[in-house]
Short mmCIF file of C-alpha atoms and ligand atoms in Angstrom, two decimals:
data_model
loop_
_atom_site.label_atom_id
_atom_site.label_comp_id
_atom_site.label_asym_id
_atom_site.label_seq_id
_atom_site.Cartn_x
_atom_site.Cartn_y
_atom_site.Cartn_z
CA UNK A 194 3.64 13.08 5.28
CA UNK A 195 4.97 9.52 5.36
CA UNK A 196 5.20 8.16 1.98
CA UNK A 197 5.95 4.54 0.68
CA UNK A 198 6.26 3.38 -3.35
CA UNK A 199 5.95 -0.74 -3.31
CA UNK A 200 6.95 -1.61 -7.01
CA UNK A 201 6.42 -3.57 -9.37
CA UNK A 202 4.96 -6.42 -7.47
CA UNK A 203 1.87 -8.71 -8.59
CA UNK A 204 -0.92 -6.92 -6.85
CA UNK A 205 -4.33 -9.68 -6.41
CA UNK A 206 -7.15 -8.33 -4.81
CA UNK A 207 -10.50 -10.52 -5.07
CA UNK A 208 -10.99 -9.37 -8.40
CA UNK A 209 -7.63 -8.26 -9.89
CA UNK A 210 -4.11 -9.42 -10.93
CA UNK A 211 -2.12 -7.22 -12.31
CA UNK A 212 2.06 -5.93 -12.09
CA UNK A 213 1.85 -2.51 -10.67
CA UNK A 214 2.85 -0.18 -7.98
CA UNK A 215 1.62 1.37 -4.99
CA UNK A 216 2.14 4.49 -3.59
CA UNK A 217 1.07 5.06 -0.20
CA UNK A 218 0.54 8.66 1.30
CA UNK A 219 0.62 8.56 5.36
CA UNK A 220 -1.55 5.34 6.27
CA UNK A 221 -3.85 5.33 3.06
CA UNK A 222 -3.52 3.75 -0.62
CA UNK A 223 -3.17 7.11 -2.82
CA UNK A 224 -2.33 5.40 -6.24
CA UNK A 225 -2.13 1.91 -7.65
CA UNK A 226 -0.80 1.36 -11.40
CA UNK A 227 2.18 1.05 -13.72
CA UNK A 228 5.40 2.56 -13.24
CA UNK A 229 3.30 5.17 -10.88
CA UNK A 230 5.55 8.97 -10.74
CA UNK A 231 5.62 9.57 -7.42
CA UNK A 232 9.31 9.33 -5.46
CA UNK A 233 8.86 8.49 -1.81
CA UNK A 234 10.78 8.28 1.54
CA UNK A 235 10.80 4.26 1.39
CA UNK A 236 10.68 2.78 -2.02
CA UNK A 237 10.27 -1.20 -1.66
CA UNK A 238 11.00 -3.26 -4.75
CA UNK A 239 8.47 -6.15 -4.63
CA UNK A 240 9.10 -7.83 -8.23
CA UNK A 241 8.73 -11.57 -7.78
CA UNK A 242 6.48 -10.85 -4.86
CA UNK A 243 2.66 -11.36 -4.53
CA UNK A 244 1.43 -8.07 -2.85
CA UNK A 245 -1.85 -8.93 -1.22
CA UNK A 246 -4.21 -6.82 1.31
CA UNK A 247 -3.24 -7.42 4.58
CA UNK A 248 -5.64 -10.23 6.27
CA UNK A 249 -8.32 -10.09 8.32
CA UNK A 250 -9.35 -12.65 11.43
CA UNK A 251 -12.26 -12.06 12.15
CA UNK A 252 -12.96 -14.68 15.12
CA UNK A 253 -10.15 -14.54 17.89
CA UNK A 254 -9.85 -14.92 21.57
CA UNK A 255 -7.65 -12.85 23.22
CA UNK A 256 -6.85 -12.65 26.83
CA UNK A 257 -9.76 -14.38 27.35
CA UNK A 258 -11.63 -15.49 30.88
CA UNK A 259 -12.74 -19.18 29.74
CA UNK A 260 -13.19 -22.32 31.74
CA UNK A 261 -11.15 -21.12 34.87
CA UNK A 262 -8.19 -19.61 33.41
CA UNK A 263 -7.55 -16.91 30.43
CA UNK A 264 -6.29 -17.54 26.70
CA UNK A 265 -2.88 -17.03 26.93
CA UNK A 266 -1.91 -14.46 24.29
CA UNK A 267 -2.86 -10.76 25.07
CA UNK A 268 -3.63 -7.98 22.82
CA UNK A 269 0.26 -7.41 22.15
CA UNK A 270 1.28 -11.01 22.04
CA UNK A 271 -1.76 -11.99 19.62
CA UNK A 272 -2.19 -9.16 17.13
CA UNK A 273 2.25 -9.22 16.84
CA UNK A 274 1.92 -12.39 15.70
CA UNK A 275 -0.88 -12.10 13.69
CA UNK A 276 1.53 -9.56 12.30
CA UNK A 277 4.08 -11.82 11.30
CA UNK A 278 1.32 -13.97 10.04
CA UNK A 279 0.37 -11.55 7.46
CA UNK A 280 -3.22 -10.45 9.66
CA UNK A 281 -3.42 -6.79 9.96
CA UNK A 282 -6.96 -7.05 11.68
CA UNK A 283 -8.40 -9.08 14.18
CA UNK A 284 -12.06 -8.96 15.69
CA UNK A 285 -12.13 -10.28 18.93
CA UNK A 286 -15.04 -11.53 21.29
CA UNK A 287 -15.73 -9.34 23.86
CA UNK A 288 -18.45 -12.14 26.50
CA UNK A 289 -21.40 -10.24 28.46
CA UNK A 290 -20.91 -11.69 32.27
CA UNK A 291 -24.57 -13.15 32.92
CA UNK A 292 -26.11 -10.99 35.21
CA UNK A 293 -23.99 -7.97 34.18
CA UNK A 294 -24.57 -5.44 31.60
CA UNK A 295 -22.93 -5.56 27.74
CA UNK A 296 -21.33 -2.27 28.81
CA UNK A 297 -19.75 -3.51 31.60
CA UNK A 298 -17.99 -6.30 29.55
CA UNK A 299 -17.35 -3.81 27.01
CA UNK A 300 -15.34 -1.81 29.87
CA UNK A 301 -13.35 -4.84 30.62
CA UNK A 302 -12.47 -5.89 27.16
CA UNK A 303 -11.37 -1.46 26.66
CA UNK A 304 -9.09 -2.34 29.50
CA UNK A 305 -7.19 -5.37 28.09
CA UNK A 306 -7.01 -4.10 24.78
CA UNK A 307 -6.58 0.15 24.92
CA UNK A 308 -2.99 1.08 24.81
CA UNK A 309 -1.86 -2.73 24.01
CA UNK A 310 -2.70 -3.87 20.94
CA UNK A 311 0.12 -4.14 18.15
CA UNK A 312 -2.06 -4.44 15.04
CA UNK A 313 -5.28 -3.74 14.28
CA UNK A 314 -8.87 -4.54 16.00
CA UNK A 315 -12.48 -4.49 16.47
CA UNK A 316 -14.73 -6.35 18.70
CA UNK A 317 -17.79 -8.54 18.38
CA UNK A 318 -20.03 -8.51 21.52
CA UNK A 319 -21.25 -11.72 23.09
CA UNK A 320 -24.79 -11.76 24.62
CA UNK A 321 -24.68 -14.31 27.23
CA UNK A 322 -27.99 -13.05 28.86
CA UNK A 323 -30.34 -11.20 26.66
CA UNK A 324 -32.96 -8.90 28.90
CA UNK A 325 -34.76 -5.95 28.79
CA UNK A 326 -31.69 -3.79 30.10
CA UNK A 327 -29.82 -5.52 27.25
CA UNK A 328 -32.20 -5.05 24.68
CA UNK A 329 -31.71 -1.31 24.93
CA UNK A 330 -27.60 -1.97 24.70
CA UNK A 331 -27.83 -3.16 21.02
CA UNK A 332 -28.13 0.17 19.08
CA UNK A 333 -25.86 2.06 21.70
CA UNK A 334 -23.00 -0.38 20.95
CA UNK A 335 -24.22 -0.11 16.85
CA UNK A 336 -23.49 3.12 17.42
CA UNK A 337 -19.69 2.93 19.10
CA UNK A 338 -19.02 0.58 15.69
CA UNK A 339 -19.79 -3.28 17.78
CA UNK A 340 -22.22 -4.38 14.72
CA UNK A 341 -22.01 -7.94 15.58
CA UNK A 342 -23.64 -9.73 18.44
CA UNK A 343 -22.26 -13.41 19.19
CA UNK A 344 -24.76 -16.06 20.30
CA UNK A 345 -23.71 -19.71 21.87
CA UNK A 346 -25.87 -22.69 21.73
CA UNK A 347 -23.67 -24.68 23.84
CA UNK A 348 -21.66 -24.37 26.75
CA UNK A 349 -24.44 -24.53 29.05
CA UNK A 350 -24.38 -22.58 32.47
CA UNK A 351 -21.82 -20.67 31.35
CA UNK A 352 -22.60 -18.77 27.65
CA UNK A 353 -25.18 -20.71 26.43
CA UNK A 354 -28.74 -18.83 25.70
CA UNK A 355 -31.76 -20.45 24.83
CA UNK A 356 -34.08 -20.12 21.80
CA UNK A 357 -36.55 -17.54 23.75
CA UNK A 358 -33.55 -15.06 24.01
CA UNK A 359 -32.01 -15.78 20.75
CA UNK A 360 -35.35 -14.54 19.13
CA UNK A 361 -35.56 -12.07 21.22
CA UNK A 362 -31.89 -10.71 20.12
CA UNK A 363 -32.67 -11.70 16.75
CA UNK A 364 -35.37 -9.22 16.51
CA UNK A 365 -33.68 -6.37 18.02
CA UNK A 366 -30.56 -6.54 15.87
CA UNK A 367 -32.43 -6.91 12.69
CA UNK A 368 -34.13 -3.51 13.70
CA UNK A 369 -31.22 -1.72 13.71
CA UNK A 370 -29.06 -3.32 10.85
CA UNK A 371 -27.05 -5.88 12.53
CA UNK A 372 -25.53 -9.56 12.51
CA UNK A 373 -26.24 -11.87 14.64
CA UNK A 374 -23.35 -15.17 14.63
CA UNK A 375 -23.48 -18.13 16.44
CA UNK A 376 -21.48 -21.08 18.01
CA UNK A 377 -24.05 -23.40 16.57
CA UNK A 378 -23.82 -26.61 18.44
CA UNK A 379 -26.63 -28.48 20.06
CA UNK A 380 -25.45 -27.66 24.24
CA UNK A 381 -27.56 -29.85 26.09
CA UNK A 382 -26.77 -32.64 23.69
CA UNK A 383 -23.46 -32.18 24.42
CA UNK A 384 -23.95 -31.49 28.21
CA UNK A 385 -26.06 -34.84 28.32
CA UNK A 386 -22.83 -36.73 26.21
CA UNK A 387 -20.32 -35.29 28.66
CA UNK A 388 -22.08 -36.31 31.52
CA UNK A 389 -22.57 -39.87 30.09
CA UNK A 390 -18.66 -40.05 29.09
CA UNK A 391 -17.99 -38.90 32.47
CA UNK A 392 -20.15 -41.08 34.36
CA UNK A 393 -18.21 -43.89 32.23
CA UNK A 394 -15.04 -42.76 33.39
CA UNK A 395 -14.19 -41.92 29.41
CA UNK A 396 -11.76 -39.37 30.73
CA UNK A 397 -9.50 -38.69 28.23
CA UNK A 398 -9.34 -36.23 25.30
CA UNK A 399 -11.00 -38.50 22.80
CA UNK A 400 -14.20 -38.24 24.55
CA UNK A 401 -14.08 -34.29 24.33
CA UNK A 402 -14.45 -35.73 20.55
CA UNK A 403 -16.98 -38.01 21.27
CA UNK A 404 -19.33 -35.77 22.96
CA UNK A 405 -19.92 -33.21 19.85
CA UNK A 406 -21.06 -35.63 17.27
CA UNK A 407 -21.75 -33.81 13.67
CA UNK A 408 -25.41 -33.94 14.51
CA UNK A 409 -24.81 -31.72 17.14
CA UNK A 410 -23.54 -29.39 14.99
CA UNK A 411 -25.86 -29.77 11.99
CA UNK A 412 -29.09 -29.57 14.18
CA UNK A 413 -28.48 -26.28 15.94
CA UNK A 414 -27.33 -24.79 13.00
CA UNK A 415 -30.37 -25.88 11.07
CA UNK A 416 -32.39 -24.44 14.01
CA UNK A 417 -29.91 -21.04 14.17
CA UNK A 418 -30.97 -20.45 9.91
CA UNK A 419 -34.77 -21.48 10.98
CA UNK A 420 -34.64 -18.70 13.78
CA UNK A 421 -32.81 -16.40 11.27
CA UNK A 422 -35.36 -17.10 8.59
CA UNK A 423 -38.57 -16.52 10.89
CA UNK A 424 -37.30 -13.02 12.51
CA UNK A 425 -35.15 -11.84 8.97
CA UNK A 426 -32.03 -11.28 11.01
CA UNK A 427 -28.36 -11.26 8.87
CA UNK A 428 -26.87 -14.60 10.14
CA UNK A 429 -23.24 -15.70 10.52
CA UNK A 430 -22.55 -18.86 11.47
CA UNK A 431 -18.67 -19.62 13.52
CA UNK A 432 -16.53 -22.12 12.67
CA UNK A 433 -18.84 -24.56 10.49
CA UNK A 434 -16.56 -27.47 10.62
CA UNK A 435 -18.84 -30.65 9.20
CA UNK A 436 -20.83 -31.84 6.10
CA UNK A 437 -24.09 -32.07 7.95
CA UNK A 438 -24.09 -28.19 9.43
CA UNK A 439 -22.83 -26.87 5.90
CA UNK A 440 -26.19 -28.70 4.19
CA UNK A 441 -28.13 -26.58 6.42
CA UNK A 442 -26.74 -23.93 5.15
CA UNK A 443 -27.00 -24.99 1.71
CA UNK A 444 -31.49 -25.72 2.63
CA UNK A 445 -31.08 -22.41 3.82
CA UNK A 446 -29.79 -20.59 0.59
CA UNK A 447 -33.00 -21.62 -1.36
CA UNK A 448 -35.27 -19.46 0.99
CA UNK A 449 -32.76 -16.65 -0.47
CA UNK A 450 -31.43 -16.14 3.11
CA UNK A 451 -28.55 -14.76 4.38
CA UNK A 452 -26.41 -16.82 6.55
CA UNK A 453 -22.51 -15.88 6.19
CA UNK A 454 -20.25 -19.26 7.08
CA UNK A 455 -16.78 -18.87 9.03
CA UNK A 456 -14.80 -21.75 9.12
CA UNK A 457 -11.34 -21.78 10.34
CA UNK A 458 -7.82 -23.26 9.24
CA UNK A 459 -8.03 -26.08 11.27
CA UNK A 460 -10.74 -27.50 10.07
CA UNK A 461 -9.50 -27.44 6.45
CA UNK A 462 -5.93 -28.95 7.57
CA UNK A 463 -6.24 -30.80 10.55
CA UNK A 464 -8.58 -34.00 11.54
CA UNK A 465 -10.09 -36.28 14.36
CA UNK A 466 -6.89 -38.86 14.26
CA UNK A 467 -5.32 -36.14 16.08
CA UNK A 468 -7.49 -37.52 19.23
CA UNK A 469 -6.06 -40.85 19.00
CA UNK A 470 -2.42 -39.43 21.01
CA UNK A 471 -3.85 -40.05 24.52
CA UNK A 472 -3.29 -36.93 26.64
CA UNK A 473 -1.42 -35.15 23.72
CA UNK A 474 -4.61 -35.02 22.61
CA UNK A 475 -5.36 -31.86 24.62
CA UNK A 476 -3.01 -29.39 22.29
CA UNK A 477 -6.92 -30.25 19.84
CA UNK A 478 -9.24 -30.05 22.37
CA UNK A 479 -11.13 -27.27 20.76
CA UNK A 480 -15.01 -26.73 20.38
CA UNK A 481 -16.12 -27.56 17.95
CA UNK A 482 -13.92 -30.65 17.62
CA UNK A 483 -11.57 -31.39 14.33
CA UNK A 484 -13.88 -33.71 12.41
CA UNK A 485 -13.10 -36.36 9.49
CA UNK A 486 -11.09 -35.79 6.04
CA UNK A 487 -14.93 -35.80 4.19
CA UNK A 488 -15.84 -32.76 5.99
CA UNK A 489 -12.53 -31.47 5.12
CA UNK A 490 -13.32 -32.21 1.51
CA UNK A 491 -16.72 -30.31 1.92
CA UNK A 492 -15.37 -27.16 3.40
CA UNK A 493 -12.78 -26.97 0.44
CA UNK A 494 -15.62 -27.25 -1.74
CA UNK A 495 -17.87 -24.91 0.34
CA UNK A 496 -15.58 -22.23 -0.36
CA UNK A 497 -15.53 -22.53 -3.87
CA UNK A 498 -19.32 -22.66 -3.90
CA UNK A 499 -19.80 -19.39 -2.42
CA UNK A 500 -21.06 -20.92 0.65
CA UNK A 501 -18.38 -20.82 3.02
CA UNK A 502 -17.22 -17.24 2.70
CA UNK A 503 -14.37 -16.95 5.77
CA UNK A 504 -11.77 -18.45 7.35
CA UNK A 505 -10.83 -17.40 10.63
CA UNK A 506 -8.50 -19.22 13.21
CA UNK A 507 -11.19 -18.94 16.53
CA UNK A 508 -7.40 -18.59 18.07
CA UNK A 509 -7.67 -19.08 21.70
CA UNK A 510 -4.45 -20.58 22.69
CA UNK A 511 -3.61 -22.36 26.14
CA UNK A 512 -0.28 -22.86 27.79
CA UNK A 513 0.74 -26.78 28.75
CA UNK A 514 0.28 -26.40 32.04
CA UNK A 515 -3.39 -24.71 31.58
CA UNK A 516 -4.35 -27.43 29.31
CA UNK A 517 -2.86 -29.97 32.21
CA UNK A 518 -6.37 -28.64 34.02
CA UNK A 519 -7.93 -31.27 32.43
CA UNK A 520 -5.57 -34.28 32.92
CA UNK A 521 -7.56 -36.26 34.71
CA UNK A 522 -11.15 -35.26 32.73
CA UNK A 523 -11.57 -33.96 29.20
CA UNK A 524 -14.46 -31.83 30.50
CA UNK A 525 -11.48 -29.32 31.90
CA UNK A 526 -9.01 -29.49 29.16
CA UNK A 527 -9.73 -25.08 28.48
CA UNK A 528 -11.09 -25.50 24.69
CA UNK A 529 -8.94 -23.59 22.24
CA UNK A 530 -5.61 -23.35 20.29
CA UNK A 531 -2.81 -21.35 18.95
CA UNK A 532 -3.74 -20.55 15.28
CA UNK A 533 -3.46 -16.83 14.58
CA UNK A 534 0.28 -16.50 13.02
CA UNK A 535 -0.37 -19.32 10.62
CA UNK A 536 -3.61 -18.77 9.34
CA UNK A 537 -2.64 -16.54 5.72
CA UNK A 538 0.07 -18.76 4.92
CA UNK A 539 -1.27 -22.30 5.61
CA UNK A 540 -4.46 -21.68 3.57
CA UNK A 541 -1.71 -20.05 0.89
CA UNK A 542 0.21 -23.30 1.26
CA UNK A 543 -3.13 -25.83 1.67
CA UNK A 544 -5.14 -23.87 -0.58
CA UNK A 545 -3.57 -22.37 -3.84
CA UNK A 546 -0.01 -24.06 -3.91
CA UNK A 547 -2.10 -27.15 -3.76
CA UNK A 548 -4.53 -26.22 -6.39
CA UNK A 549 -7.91 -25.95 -4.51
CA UNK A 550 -8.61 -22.66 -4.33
CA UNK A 551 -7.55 -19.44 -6.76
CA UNK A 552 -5.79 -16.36 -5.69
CA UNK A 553 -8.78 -14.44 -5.87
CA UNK A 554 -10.71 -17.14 -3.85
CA UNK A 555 -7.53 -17.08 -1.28
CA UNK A 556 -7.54 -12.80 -0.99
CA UNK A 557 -11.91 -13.26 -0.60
CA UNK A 558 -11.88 -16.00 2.39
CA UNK A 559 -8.31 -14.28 3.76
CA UNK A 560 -10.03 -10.71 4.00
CA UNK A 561 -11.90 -9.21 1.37
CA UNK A 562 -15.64 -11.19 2.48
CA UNK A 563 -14.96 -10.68 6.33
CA UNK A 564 -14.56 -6.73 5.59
CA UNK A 565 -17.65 -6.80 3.63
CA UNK A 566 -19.60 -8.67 6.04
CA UNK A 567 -18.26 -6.68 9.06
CA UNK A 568 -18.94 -3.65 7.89
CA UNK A 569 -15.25 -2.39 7.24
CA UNK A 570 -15.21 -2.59 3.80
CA UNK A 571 -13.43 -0.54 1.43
CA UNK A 572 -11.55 0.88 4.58
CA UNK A 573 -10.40 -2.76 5.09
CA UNK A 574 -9.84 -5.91 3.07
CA UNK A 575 -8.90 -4.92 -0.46
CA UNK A 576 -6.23 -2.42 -2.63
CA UNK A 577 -8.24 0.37 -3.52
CA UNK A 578 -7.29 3.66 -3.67
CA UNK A 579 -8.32 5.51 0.01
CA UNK A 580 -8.47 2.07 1.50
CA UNK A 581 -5.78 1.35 4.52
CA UNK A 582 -2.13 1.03 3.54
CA UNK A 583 -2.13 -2.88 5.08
CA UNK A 584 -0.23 -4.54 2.64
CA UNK A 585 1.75 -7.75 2.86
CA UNK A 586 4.63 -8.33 0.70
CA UNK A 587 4.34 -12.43 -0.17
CA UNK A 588 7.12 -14.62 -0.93
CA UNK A 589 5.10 -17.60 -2.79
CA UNK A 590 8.08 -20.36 -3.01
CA UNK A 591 9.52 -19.61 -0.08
CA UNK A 592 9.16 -22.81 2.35
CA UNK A 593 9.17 -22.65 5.49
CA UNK A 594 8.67 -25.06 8.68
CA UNK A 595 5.92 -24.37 11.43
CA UNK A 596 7.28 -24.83 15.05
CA UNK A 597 6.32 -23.52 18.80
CA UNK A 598 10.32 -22.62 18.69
CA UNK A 599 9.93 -20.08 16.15
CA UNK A 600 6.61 -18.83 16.20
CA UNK A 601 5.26 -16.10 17.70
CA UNK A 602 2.27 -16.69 20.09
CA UNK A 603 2.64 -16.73 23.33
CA UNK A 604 1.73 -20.53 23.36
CA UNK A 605 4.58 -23.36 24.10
CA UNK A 606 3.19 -25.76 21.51
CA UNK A 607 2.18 -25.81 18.05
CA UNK A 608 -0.42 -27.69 16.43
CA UNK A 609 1.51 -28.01 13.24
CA UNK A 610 4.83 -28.53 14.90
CA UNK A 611 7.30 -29.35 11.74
CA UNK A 612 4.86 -28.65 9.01
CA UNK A 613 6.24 -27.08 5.86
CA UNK A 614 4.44 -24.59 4.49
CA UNK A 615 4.91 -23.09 0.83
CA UNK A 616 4.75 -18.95 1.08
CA UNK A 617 6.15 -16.74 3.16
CA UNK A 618 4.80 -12.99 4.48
CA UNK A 619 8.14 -10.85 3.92
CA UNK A 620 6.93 -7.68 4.43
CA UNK A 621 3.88 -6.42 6.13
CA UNK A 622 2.53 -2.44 6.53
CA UNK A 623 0.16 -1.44 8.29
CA UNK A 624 -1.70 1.57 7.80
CA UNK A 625 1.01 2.63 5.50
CA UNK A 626 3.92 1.68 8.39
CA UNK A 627 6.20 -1.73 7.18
CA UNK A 628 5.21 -3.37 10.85
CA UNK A 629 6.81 -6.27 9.95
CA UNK A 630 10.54 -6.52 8.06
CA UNK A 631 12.21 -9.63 6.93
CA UNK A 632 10.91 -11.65 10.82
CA UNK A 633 11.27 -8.78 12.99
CA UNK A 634 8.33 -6.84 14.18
CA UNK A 635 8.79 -2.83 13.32
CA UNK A 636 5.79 -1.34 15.26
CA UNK A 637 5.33 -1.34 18.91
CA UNK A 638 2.24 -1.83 21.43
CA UNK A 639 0.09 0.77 21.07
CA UNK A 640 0.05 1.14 17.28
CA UNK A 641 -2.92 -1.01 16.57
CA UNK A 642 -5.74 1.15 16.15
CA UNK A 643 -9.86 0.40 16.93
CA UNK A 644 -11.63 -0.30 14.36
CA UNK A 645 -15.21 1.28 14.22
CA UNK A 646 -17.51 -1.12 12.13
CA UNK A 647 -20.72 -0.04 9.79
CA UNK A 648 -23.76 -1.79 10.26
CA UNK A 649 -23.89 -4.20 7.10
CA UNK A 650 -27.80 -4.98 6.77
CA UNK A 651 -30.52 -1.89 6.39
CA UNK A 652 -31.88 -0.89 8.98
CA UNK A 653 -35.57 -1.14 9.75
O1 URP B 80 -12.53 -24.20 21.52
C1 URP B 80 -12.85 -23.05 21.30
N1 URP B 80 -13.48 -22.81 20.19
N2 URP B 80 -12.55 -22.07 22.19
C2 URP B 80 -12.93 -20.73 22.13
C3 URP B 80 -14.36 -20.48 22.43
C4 URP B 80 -15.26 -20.77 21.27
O2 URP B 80 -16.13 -21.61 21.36
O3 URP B 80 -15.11 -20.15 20.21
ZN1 ZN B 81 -17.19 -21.22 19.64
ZN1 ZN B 82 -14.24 -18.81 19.33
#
């Protein structure tokens, strides 16, 4: 069998820090401690290094149909550079066709991703129209390991459900032990804004900004924890990005409910001034929109609170020329950007070289909570022996400068072009194979594995 020794590096998990080895028996954890007797094929010497478990994304778009065109990396493009990024798993969205069945979507995603993927995945399913036929889908996909069931408030016409449904899947998927998460924003609020802007002629990115106010945000998810509350459904809210939506949260933890809080990187690192670049504007033209440096300042705080528990990406990145759709009208700028390669190392950089958050806090909102809350936990997300052998190797002084001409995604801008970043992922294995050497990719498509997921919440 394939072995591996990693020594003497400074293992942190979300509880421990400690010098040590590990020893890795084909693509499991077999031992971790000090100066551990085993000799092995490849021995890695990682003193100096910060060995962490390899990350986990839980909230990407890959090869996506949205708003006319599709995201523009695929299965091998994303998950490689999530690779190189020091993400070992992704969970992507897999988005019911309204009118069509879950399975059927399910079918199409199998086809993108089967064969294709470099590193590891799973899928959340999106109900876009929640029926009777529907209804009936939710334990069969429990069962095939889809435990999560996305809902949007907004984008009306196209994903959007209503309250009716929303209770309706709410009370199904608490039956049988799922989650339900939620773009929480306010759609016909927004749809009403847009249409105002447009009418206006406020064409340009800005008003993409303009017409998803924090209200918009705070009110639906206020209603989504309300709706949660009332039916006892597991809750996750998506990419919380503002002060007002993470206070409903916070009203919501004194009922002694459970609603889980994504955000993602950009929302700690980047803000609204970004929509002040006239068309440029587009490369941030993401729902929801960045937001001001005080909701920045409560989302660093959230984590440390315990109340914002992940940060994903919610990569969905667009070529130039397929954000160029919406030149002439913000409304058709495709919403999304490339994110997925720089998450680990940016909140590294942002986070813990800066002093906000602690290693342990970085290895929780990196991986550790999104396995839990998943349901791929110990399997996933920590250094434990029998857990997966997806380790990354991290260089913490090394610094480093973000650019579209080095990176990795299949996207031909960056939306930190020439930030530096403090820490670099060296080394990367993957279920016990190094898939990533040094900046060059060692595994090929067709490595990354499906990843079957446990229902988190009991079933009733
Ligand atoms: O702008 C975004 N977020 N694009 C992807 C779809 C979504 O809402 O997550
Ligand atoms: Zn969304
Ligand atoms: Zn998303």
């Amino acid at each position: 069998m394939h072995t591996v020794l990693i020594k003497n590096g400074r293992v942190v998990t979300a509880s421990e820090d400690q010098i040590a080895d590990i020893y890795v028996e084909g693509e499991t954890i077999r031992a971790i401690g000090k100066d551990l007797p085993f000799t092995a094929e490849k021995v890695i010497d990682a003193t100096g290094l910060l060995v962490f478990p390899g990350g986990i994304d839980p909230h990407v778009h890959l090869d996506m149909p949205f708003m006319g065109t599709y995201s523009s990396d695929n299965y091998e493009t994303g998950t490689r550079a999530a690779l190189f990024g020091g993400t070992t798993t992704v969970i992507d969205f897999i988005l019911q066709t309204q009118g069509k069945s879950l399975h059927d979507a399910l079918d199409a995603w199998k086809g993108r991703s089967d064969g294709n993927a470099v590193g590891d995945y799973s899928f959340h399913m999106a109900v876009t129209d929640f029926n009777d036929h529907t209804r009936e889908e939710i334990k069969q996909l429990i069962d095939k390991g889809i435990t999560s069931f996305k809902t949007f408030m907004a984008y009306k016409g196209a994903l959007m459900i209503d309250d009716h449904q929303m209770v309706g899947l709410m009370q199904e998927v608490k039956k049988h032990g799922g989650l339900v998460t939620v773009h929480a924003t306010n759609g016909d609020m927004i749809d009403y804004l847009i249409a105002k802007h447009r009418k206006e002629g406020k064409l340009s990115p800005l008003y993409h900004y303009l017409s998803q106010p924090e209200v918009t945000e705070a009110e639906a998810s206020g209603r989504f924890a309300d709706l949660a509350d009332y039916t006892g459904v597991n809750g996750y809210i998506v990419h919380l990005t503002c002060e007002g939506a993470l206070n409903a949260v916070r009203r919501s933890t004194i009922r002694n409910q459970r609603i889980f809080v994504e955000t993602c990187i950009q929302y700690l690192t980047l803000d609204a001034s970004l929509y002040d670049k006239g068309f440029e504007s587009a490369k941030w033209v993401m729902s929801p929109p960045l937001r001001e440096k005080k909701d920045q300042a409560t989302l660093w705080a959230g984590i440390n609170q315990g109340l914002v528990q992940v940060v994903a990406t919610d990569h969905c990145p667009f070529l130039w020329e397929q954000k160029k759709m919406g030149e002439n009208d913000f409304s058709k700028i495709p919403n999304g950007h490339p994110a997925i390669e720089h998450r680990f190392e940016l909140l590294f950089s942002e986070g813990v070289t800066k002093g906000r958050i602690s290693l342990q806090k970085f290895v929780e909102v990196a991986a550790t909570n999104a396995a839990k809350i998943f349901g791929m936990f110990p399997q996933k997300g920590t250094l434990a022996v029998g857990a997966d052998a997806d380790i990354v190797l991290f260089d913490p002084k090394e610094k480093h400068i973000l650019s579209a001409k080095t990176h990795h995604m299949n996207a031909d801008y960056s939306s930190y072009e020439g930030w530096e970043v403090t820490g670099k992922c060296k080394t990367v294995l993957l279920r016990g194979q190094v898939a990533i050497d040094n900046g060059k990719a060692l595994v090929q498509k067709g490595y990354g594995k499906f990843i079957k997921r446990a229902p988190t919440a009991p079933v009733v």
